[in-house]
mmCIF file of C-alpha atoms and ligand atoms in Angstrom:
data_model
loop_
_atom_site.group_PDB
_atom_site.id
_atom_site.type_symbol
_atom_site.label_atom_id
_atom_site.label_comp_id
_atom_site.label_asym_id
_atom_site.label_seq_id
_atom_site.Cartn_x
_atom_site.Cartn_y
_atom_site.Cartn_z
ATOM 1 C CA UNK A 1 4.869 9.833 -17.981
ATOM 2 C CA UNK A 2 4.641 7.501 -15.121
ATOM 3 C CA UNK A 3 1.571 5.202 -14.634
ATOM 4 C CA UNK A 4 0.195 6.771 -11.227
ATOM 5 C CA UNK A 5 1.845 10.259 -10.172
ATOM 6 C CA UNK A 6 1.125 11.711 -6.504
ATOM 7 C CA UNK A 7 1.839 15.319 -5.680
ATOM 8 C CA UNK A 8 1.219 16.813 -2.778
ATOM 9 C CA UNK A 9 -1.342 14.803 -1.272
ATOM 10 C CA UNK A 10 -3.071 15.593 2.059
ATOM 11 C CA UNK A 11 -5.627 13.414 3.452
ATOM 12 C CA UNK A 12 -7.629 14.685 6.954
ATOM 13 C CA UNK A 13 -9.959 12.902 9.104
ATOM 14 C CA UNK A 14 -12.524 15.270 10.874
ATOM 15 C CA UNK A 15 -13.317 14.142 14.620
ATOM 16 C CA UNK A 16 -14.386 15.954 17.690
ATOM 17 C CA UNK A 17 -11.240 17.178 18.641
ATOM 18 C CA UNK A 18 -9.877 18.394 15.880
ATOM 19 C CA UNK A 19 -8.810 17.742 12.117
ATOM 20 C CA UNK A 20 -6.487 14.263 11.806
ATOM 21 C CA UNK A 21 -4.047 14.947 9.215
ATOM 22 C CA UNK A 22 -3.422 11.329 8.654
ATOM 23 C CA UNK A 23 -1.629 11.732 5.254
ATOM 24 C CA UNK A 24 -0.208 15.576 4.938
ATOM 25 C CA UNK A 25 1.526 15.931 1.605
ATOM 26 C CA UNK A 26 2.537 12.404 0.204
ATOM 27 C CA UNK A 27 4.376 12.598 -3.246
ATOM 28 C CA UNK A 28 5.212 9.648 -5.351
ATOM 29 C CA UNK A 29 5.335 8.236 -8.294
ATOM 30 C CA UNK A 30 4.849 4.322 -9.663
ATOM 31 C CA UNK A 31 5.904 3.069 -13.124
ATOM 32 C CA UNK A 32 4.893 0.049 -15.465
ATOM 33 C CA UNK A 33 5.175 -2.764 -13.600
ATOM 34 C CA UNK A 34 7.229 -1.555 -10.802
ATOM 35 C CA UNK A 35 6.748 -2.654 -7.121
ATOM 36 C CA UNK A 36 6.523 0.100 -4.504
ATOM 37 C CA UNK A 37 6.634 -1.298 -0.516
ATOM 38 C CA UNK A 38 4.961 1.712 1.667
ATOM 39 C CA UNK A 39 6.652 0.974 5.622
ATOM 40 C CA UNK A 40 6.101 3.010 8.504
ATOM 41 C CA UNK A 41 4.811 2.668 11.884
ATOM 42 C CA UNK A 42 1.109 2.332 12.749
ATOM 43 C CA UNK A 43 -0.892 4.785 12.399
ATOM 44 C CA UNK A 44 1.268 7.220 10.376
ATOM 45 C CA UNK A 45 -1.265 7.158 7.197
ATOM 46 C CA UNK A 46 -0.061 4.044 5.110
ATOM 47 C CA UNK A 47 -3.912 2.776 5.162
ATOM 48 C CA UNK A 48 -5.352 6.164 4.448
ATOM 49 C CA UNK A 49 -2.683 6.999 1.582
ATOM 50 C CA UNK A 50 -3.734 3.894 0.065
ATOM 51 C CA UNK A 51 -7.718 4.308 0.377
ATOM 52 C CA UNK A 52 -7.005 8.131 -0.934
ATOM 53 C CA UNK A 53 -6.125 6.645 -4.449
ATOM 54 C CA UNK A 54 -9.361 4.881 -4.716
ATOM 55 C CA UNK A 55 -11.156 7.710 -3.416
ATOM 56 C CA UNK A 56 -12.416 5.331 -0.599
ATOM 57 C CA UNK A 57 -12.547 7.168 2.501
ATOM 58 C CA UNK A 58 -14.758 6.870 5.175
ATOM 59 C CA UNK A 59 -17.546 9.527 5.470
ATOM 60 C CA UNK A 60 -15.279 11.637 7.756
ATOM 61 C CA UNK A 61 -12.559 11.736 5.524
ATOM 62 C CA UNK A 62 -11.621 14.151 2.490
ATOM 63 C CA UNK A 63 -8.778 15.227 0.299
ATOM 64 C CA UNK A 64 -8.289 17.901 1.285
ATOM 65 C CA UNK A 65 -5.390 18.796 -1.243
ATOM 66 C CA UNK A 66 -2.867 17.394 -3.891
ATOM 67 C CA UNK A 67 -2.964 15.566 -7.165
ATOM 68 C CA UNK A 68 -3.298 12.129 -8.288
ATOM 69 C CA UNK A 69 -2.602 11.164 -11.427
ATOM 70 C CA UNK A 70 -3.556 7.813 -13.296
ATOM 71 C CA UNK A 71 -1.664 7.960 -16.840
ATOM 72 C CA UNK A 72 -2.114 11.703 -17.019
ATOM 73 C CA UNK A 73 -5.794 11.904 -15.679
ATOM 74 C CA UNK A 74 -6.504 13.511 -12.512
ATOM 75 C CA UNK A 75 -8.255 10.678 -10.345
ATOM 76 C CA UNK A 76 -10.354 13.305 -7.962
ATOM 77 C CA UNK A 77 -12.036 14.571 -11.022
ATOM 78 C CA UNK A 78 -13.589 11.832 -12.086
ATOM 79 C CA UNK A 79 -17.437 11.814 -12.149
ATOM 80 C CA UNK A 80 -18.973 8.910 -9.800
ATOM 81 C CA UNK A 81 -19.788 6.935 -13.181
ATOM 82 C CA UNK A 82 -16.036 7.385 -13.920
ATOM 83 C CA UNK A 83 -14.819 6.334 -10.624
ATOM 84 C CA UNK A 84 -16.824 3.247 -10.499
ATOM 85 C CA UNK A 85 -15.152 1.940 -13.697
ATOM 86 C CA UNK A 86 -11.549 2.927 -12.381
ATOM 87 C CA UNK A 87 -11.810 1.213 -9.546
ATOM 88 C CA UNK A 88 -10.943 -2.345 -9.440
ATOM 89 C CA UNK A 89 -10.530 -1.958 -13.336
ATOM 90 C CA UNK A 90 -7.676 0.336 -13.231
ATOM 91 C CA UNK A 91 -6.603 0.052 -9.768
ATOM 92 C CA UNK A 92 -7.663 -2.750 -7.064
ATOM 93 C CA UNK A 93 -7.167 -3.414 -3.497
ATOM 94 C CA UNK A 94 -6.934 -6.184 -1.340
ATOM 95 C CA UNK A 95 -7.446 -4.646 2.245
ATOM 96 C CA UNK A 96 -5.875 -5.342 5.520
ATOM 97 C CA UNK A 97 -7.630 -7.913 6.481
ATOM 98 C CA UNK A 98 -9.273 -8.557 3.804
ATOM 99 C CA UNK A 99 -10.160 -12.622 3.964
ATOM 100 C CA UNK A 100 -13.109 -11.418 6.057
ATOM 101 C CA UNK A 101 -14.656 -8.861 3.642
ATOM 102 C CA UNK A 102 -16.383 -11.834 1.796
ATOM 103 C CA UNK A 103 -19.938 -11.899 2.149
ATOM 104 C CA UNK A 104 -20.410 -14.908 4.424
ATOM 105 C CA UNK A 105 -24.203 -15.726 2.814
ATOM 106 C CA UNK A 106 -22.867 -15.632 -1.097
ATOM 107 C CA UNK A 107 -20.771 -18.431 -2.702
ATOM 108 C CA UNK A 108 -17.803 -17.404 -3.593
ATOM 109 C CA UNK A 109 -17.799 -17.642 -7.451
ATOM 110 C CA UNK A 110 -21.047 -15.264 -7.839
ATOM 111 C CA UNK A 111 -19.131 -12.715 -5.726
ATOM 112 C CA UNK A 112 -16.388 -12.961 -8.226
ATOM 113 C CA UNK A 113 -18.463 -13.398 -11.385
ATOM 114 C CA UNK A 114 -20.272 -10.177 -10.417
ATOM 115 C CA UNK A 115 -17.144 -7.886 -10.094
ATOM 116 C CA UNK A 116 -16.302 -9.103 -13.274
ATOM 117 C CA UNK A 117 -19.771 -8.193 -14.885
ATOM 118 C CA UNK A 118 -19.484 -4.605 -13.340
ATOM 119 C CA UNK A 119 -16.395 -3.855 -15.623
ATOM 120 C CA UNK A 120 -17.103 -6.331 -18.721
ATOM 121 C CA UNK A 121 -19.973 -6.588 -20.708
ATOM 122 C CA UNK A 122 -20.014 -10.035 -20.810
ATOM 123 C CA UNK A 123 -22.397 -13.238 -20.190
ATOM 124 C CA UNK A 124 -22.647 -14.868 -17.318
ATOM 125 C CA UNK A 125 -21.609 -18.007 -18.783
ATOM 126 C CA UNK A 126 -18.031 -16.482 -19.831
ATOM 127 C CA UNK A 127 -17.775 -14.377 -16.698
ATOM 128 C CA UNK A 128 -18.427 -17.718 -14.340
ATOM 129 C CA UNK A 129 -15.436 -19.602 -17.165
ATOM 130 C CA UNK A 130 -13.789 -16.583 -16.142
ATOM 131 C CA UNK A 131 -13.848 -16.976 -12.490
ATOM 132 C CA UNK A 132 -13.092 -20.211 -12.188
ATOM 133 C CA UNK A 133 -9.794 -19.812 -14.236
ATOM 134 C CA UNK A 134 -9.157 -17.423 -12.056
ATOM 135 C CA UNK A 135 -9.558 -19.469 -8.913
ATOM 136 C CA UNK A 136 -6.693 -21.528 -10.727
ATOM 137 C CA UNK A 137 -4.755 -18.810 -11.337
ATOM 138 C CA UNK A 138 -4.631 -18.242 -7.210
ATOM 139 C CA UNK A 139 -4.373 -22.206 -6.714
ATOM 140 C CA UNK A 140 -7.603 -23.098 -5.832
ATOM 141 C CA UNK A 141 -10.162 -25.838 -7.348
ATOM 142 C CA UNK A 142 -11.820 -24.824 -10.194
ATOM 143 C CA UNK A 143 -15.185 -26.568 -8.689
ATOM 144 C CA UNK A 144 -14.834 -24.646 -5.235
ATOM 145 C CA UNK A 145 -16.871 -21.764 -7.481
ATOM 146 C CA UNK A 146 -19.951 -22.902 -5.340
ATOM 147 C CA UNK A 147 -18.162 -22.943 -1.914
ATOM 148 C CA UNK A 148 -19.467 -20.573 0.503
ATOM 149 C CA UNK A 149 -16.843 -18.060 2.295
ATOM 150 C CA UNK A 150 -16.688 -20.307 5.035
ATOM 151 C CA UNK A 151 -15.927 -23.733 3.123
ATOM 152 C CA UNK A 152 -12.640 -22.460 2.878
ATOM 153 C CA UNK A 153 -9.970 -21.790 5.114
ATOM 154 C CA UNK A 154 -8.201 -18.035 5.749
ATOM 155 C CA UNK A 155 -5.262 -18.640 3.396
ATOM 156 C CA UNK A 156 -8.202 -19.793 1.011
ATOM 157 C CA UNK A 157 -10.142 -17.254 1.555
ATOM 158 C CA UNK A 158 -6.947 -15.156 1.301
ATOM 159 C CA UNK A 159 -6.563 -16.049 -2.425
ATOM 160 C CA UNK A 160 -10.188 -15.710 -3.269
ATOM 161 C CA UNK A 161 -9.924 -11.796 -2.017
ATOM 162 C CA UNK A 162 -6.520 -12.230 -4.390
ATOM 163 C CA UNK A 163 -8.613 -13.678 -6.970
ATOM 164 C CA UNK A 164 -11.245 -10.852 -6.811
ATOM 165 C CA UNK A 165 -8.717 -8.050 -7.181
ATOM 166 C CA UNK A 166 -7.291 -9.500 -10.343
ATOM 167 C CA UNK A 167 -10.622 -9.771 -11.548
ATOM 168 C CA UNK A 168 -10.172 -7.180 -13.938
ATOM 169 C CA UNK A 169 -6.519 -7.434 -14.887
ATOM 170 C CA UNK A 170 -6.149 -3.709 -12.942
ATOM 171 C CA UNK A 171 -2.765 -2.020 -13.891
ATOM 172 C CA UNK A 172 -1.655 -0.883 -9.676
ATOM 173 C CA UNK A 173 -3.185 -3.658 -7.766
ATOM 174 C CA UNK A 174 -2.768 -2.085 -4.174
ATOM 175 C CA UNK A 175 -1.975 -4.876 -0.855
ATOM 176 C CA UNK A 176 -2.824 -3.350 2.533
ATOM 177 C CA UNK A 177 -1.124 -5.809 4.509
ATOM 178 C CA UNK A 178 -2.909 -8.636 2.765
ATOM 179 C CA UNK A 179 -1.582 -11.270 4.448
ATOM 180 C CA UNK A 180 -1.217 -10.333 8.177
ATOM 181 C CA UNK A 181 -3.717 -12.639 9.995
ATOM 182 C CA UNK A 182 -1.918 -15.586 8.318
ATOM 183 C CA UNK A 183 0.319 -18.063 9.483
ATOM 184 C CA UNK A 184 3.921 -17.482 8.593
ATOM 185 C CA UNK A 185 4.147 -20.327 5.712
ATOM 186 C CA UNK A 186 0.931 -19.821 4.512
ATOM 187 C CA UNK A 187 2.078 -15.739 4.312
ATOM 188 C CA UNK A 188 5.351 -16.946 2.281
ATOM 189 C CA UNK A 189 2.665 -18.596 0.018
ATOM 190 C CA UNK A 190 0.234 -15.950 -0.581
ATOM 191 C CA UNK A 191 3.322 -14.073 -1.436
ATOM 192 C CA UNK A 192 5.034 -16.438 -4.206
ATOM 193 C CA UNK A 193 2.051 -16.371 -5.972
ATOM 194 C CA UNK A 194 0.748 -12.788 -6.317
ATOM 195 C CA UNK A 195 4.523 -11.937 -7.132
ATOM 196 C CA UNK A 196 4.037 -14.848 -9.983
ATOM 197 C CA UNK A 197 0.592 -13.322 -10.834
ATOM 198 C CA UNK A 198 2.301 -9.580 -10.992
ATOM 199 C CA UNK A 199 5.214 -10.472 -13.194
ATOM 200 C CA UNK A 200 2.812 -12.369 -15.763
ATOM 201 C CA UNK A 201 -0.119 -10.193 -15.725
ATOM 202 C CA UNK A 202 2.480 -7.003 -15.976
ATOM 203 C CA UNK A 203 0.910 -5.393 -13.244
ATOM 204 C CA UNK A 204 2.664 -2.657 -11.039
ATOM 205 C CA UNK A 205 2.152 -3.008 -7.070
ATOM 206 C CA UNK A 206 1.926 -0.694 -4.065
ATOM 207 C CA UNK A 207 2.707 -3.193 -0.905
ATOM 208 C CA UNK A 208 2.043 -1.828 2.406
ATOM 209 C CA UNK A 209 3.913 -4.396 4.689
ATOM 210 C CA UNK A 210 5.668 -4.756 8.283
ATOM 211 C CA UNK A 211 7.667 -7.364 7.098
ATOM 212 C CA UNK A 212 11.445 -6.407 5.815
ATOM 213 C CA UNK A 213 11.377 -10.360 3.950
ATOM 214 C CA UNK A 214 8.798 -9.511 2.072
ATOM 215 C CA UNK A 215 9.958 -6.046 1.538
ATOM 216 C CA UNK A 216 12.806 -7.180 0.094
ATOM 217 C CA UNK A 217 11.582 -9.960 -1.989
ATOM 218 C CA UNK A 218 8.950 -8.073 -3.681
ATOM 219 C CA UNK A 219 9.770 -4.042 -3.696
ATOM 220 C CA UNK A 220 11.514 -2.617 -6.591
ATOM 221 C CA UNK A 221 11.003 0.541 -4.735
ATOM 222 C CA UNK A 222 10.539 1.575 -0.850
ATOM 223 C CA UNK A 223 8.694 4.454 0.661
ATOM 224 C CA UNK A 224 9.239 5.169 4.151
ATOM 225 C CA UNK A 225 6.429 6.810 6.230
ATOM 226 C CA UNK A 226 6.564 9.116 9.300
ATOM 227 C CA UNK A 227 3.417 11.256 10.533
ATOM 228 C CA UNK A 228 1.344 11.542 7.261
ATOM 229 C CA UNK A 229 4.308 12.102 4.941
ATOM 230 C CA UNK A 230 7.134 10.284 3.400
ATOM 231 C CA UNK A 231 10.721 10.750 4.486
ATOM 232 C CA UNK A 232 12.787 8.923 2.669
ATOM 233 C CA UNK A 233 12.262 7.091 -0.774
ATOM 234 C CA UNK A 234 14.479 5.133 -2.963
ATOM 235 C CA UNK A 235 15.594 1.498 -4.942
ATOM 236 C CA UNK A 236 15.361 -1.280 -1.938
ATOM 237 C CA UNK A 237 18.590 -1.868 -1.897
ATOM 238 C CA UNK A 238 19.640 1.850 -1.326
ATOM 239 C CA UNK A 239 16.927 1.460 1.461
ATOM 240 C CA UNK A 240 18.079 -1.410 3.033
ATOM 241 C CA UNK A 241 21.971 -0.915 2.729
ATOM 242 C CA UNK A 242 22.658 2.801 2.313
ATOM 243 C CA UNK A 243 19.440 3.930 4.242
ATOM 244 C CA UNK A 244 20.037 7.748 5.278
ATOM 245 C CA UNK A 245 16.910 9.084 7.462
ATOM 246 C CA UNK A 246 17.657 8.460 11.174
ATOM 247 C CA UNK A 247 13.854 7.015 11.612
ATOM 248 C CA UNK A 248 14.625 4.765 7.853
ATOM 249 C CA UNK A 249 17.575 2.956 10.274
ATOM 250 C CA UNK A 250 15.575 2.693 12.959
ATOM 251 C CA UNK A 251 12.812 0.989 11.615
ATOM 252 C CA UNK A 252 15.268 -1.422 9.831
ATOM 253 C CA UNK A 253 16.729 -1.777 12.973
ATOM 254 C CA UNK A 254 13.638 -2.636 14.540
ATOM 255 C CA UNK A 255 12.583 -5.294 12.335
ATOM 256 C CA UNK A 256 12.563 -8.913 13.507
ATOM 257 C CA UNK A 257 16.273 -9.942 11.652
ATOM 258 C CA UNK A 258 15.673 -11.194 8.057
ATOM 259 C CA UNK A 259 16.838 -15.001 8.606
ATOM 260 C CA UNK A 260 17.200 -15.374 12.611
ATOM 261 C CA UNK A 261 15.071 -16.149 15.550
ATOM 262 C CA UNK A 262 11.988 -13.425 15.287
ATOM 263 C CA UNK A 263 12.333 -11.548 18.226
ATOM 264 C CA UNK A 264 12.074 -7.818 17.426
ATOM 265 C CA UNK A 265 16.131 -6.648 17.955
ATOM 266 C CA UNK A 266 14.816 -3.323 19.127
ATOM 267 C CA UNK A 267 12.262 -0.738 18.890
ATOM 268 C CA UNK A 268 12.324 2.801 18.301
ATOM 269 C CA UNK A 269 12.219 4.841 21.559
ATOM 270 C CA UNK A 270 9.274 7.474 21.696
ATOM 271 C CA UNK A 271 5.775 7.326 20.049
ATOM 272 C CA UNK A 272 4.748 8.947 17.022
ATOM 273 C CA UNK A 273 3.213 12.126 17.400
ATOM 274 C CA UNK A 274 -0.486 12.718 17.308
ATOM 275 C CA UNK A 275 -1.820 13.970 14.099
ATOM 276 C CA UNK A 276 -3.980 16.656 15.223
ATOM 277 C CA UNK A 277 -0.785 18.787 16.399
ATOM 278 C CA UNK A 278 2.398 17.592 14.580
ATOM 279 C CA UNK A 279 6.156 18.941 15.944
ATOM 280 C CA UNK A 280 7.365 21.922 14.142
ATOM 281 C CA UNK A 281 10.368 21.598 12.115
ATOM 282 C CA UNK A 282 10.915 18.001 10.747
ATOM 283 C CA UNK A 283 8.350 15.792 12.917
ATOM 284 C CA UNK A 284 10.972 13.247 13.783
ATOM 285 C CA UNK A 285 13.046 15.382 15.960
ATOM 286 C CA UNK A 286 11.532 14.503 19.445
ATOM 287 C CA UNK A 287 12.494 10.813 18.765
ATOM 288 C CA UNK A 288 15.784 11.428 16.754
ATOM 289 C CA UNK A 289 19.038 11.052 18.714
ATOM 290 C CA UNK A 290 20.730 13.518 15.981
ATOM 291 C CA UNK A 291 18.796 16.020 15.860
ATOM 292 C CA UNK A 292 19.992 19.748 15.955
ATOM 293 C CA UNK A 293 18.143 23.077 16.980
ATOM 294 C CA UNK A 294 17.649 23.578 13.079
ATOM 295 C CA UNK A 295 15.226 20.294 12.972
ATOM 296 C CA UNK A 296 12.921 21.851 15.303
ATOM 297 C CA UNK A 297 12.895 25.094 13.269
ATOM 298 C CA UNK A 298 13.322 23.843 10.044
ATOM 299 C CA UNK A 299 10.991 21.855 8.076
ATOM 300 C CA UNK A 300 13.606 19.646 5.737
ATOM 301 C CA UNK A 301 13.335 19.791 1.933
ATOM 302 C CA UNK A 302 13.876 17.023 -0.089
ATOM 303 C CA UNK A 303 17.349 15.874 -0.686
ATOM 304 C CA UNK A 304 18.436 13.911 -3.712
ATOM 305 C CA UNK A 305 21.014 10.558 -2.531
ATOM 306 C CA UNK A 306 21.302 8.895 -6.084
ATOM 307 C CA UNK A 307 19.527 7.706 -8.876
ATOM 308 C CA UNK A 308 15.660 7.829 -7.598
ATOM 309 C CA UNK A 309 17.177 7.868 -3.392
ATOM 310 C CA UNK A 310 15.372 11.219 -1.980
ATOM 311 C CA UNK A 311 15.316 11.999 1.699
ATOM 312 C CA UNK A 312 13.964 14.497 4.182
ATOM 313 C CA UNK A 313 16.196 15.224 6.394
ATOM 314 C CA UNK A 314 18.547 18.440 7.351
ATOM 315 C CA UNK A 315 21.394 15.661 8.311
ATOM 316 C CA UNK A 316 21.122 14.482 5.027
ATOM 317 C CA UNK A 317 24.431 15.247 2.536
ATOM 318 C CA UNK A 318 23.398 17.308 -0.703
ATOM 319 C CA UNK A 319 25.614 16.022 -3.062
ATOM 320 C CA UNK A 320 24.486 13.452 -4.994
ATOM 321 C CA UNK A 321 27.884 11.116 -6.148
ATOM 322 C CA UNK A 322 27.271 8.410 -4.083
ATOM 323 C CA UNK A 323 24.801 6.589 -6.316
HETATM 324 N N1 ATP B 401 -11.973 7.144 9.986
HETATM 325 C C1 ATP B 401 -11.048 7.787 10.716
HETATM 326 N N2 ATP B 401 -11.403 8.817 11.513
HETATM 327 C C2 ATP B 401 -10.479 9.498 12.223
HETATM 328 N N3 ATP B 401 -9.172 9.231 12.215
HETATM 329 C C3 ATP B 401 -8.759 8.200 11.438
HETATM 330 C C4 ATP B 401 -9.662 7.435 10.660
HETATM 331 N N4 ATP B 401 -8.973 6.483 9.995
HETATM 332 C C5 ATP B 401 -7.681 6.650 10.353
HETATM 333 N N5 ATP B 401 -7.545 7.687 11.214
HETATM 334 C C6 ATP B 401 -6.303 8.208 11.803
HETATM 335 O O1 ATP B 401 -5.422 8.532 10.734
HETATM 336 C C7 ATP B 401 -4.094 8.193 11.049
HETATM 337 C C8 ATP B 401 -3.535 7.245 10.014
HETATM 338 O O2 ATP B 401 -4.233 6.008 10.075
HETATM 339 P P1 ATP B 401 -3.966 4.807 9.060
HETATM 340 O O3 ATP B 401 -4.999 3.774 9.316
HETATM 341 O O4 ATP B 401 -3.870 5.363 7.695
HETATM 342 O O5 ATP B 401 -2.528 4.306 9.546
HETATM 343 P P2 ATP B 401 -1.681 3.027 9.082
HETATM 344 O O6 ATP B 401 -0.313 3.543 8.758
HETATM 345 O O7 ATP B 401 -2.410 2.276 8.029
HETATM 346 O O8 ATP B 401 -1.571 2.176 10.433
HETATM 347 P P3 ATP B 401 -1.528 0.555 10.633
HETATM 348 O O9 ATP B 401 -0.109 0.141 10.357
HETATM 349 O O10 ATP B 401 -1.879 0.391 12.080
HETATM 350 O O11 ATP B 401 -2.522 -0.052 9.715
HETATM 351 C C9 ATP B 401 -4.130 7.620 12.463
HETATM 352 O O12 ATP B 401 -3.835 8.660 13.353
HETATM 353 C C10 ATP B 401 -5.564 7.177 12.622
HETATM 354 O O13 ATP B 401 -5.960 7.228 13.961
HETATM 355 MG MG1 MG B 402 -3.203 0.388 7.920
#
């Protein structure tokens, strides 16, 4: 059984004109310990695929279908009590942008101490001996514990956020963009160490990134995302050499190059469509430059390209040798 299984998930935003299908029938699955990178455009439901796990949405959001299970347990039927002990105890997240979700009046080590109270019964002595072993853990002073938010600077606050999600040694500890609003060095940094932290703590990770260097130096696994749903999934290195969704190339393509100057090399012609009224067929025809008259018709199924390598795409070959 794998640790967290999606099937079929569909996500919708309600808003005055209409219902936003921002996620419309993700499946996935994460093991032990694995590392999944989620990539796609903005705005085609990376954010809201993440929050959906949690159960997290904003008041105008629902679920509006699918499964999600955590070790065999269906995550959207557990009770409110249940929910609040999954969260951050089972699975965590540090948001996109997430260095300024601290509360700016609160030192930082009571914020900490108290998410680990919520999920241990434990004193306050040990939980603050907790904390500050933490702050070690993400590099940071031990005696900062009584710095306020703003004592420290973004990459700081950047591994306190890190700090907080670990708090409770989840199992999926989810990173929605965590490190965007960073300089590039200090990015590289964040990243070393919550890659260290993962591989000793055992955790498994779902990375939601624009960056292919990352991508590559953290992602067991890559799921790319078009419109609300994944097209193409597979081991990184299938991804990145053997990719074989026309959008999959394209966004590779688009990337700033892995180890040259970081101008973008090109970007992928069209906009994604609006997710009130998707294309028919498979939604990336309007922007693909193979499409047929069957991808407007057609919505693809999935097609199996090796060991764990699944696309959706009618272009796609069926057999499944090349692995
Ligand atoms: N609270 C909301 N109400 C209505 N629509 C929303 C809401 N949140 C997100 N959406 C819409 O849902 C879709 C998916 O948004 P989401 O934030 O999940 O994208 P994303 O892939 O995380 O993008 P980015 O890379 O820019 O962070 C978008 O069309 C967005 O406008
Ligand atoms: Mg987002």
């Amino acid at each position: 059984m794998p640790l967290l299984d999606v099937q079929d998930l569909q996500t919708h935003f309600r808003i005055r004109q209409g219902i936003v299908r921002a996620v419309d029938g993700v499946s996935f699955s994460l093991e032990e310990g694995e590392s999944l990178g989620l990539v796609g455009e903005s705005g085609c439901g990376k954010t809201t695929a993440a929050l959906s796990l949690l159960r997290l949405l904003p008041t105008n959001g629902r679920i509006a279908a699918g499964r999600i299970l955590y070790q065999g347990q269906d995550v959207l039927q557990l009770s409110p009590e249940e929910l609040l002990r999954f969260r951050w105890k089972e699975i965590s997240i540090i948001f996109q942008g997430a260095m300024n979700a601290l509360n700016p009046v609160r030192r930082v080590g009571s914020q900490i101490v108290e998410a680990i109270r919520l999920h241990a019964s434990i004193s306050q002595p040990e939980a603050r001996r907790r904390a500050t072993a933490l702050l070690e853990k993400v590099e940071l002073e031990g005696r900062r514990i009584d710095d306020y938010p703003h004592e420290f600077s973004g990459g700081q606050r950047q591994r306190v956020m890190i700090a907080m999600a670990l708090a409770c040694q989840p199992r999926i500890v989810i990173g929605d963009e965590p490190t965007t609003a960073l300089d590039v060095m200090v990015q590289a940094q964040i990243f070393e160490l919550v890659e260290r932290l993962r591989r000793e703590l055992g955790m498994a990770m779902i990375l939601i990134t624009h960056d292919l260097s990352v991508l590559g130096d953290t992602c067991d696994r890559a799921a790319i995302m078009y419109a609300g749903q994944i097209v193409e999934i597979g081991p990184i290195a299938r991804i990145f050499f053997h990719p074989c969704h026309p959008y999959t190339r394209m966004l590779l393509r688009s990337f700033p190059r892995l180890a040259g100057t970081r101008e973008m090399v090109g970007s992928i012609p069209g906009t994604p469509p609006n997710m009130i009224e998707v294309p028919t067929g498979c939604r990336f025809h309007p922007r693909c430059p193979d499409a047929l008259a069957l991808c407007q018709e057609q919505e693809p199924t999935w097609r199996e390209q090796g060991l764990r390598h699944t696309v959706a795409c009618h272009l796609a070959r069926t057999e499944t040798s090349d692995a």
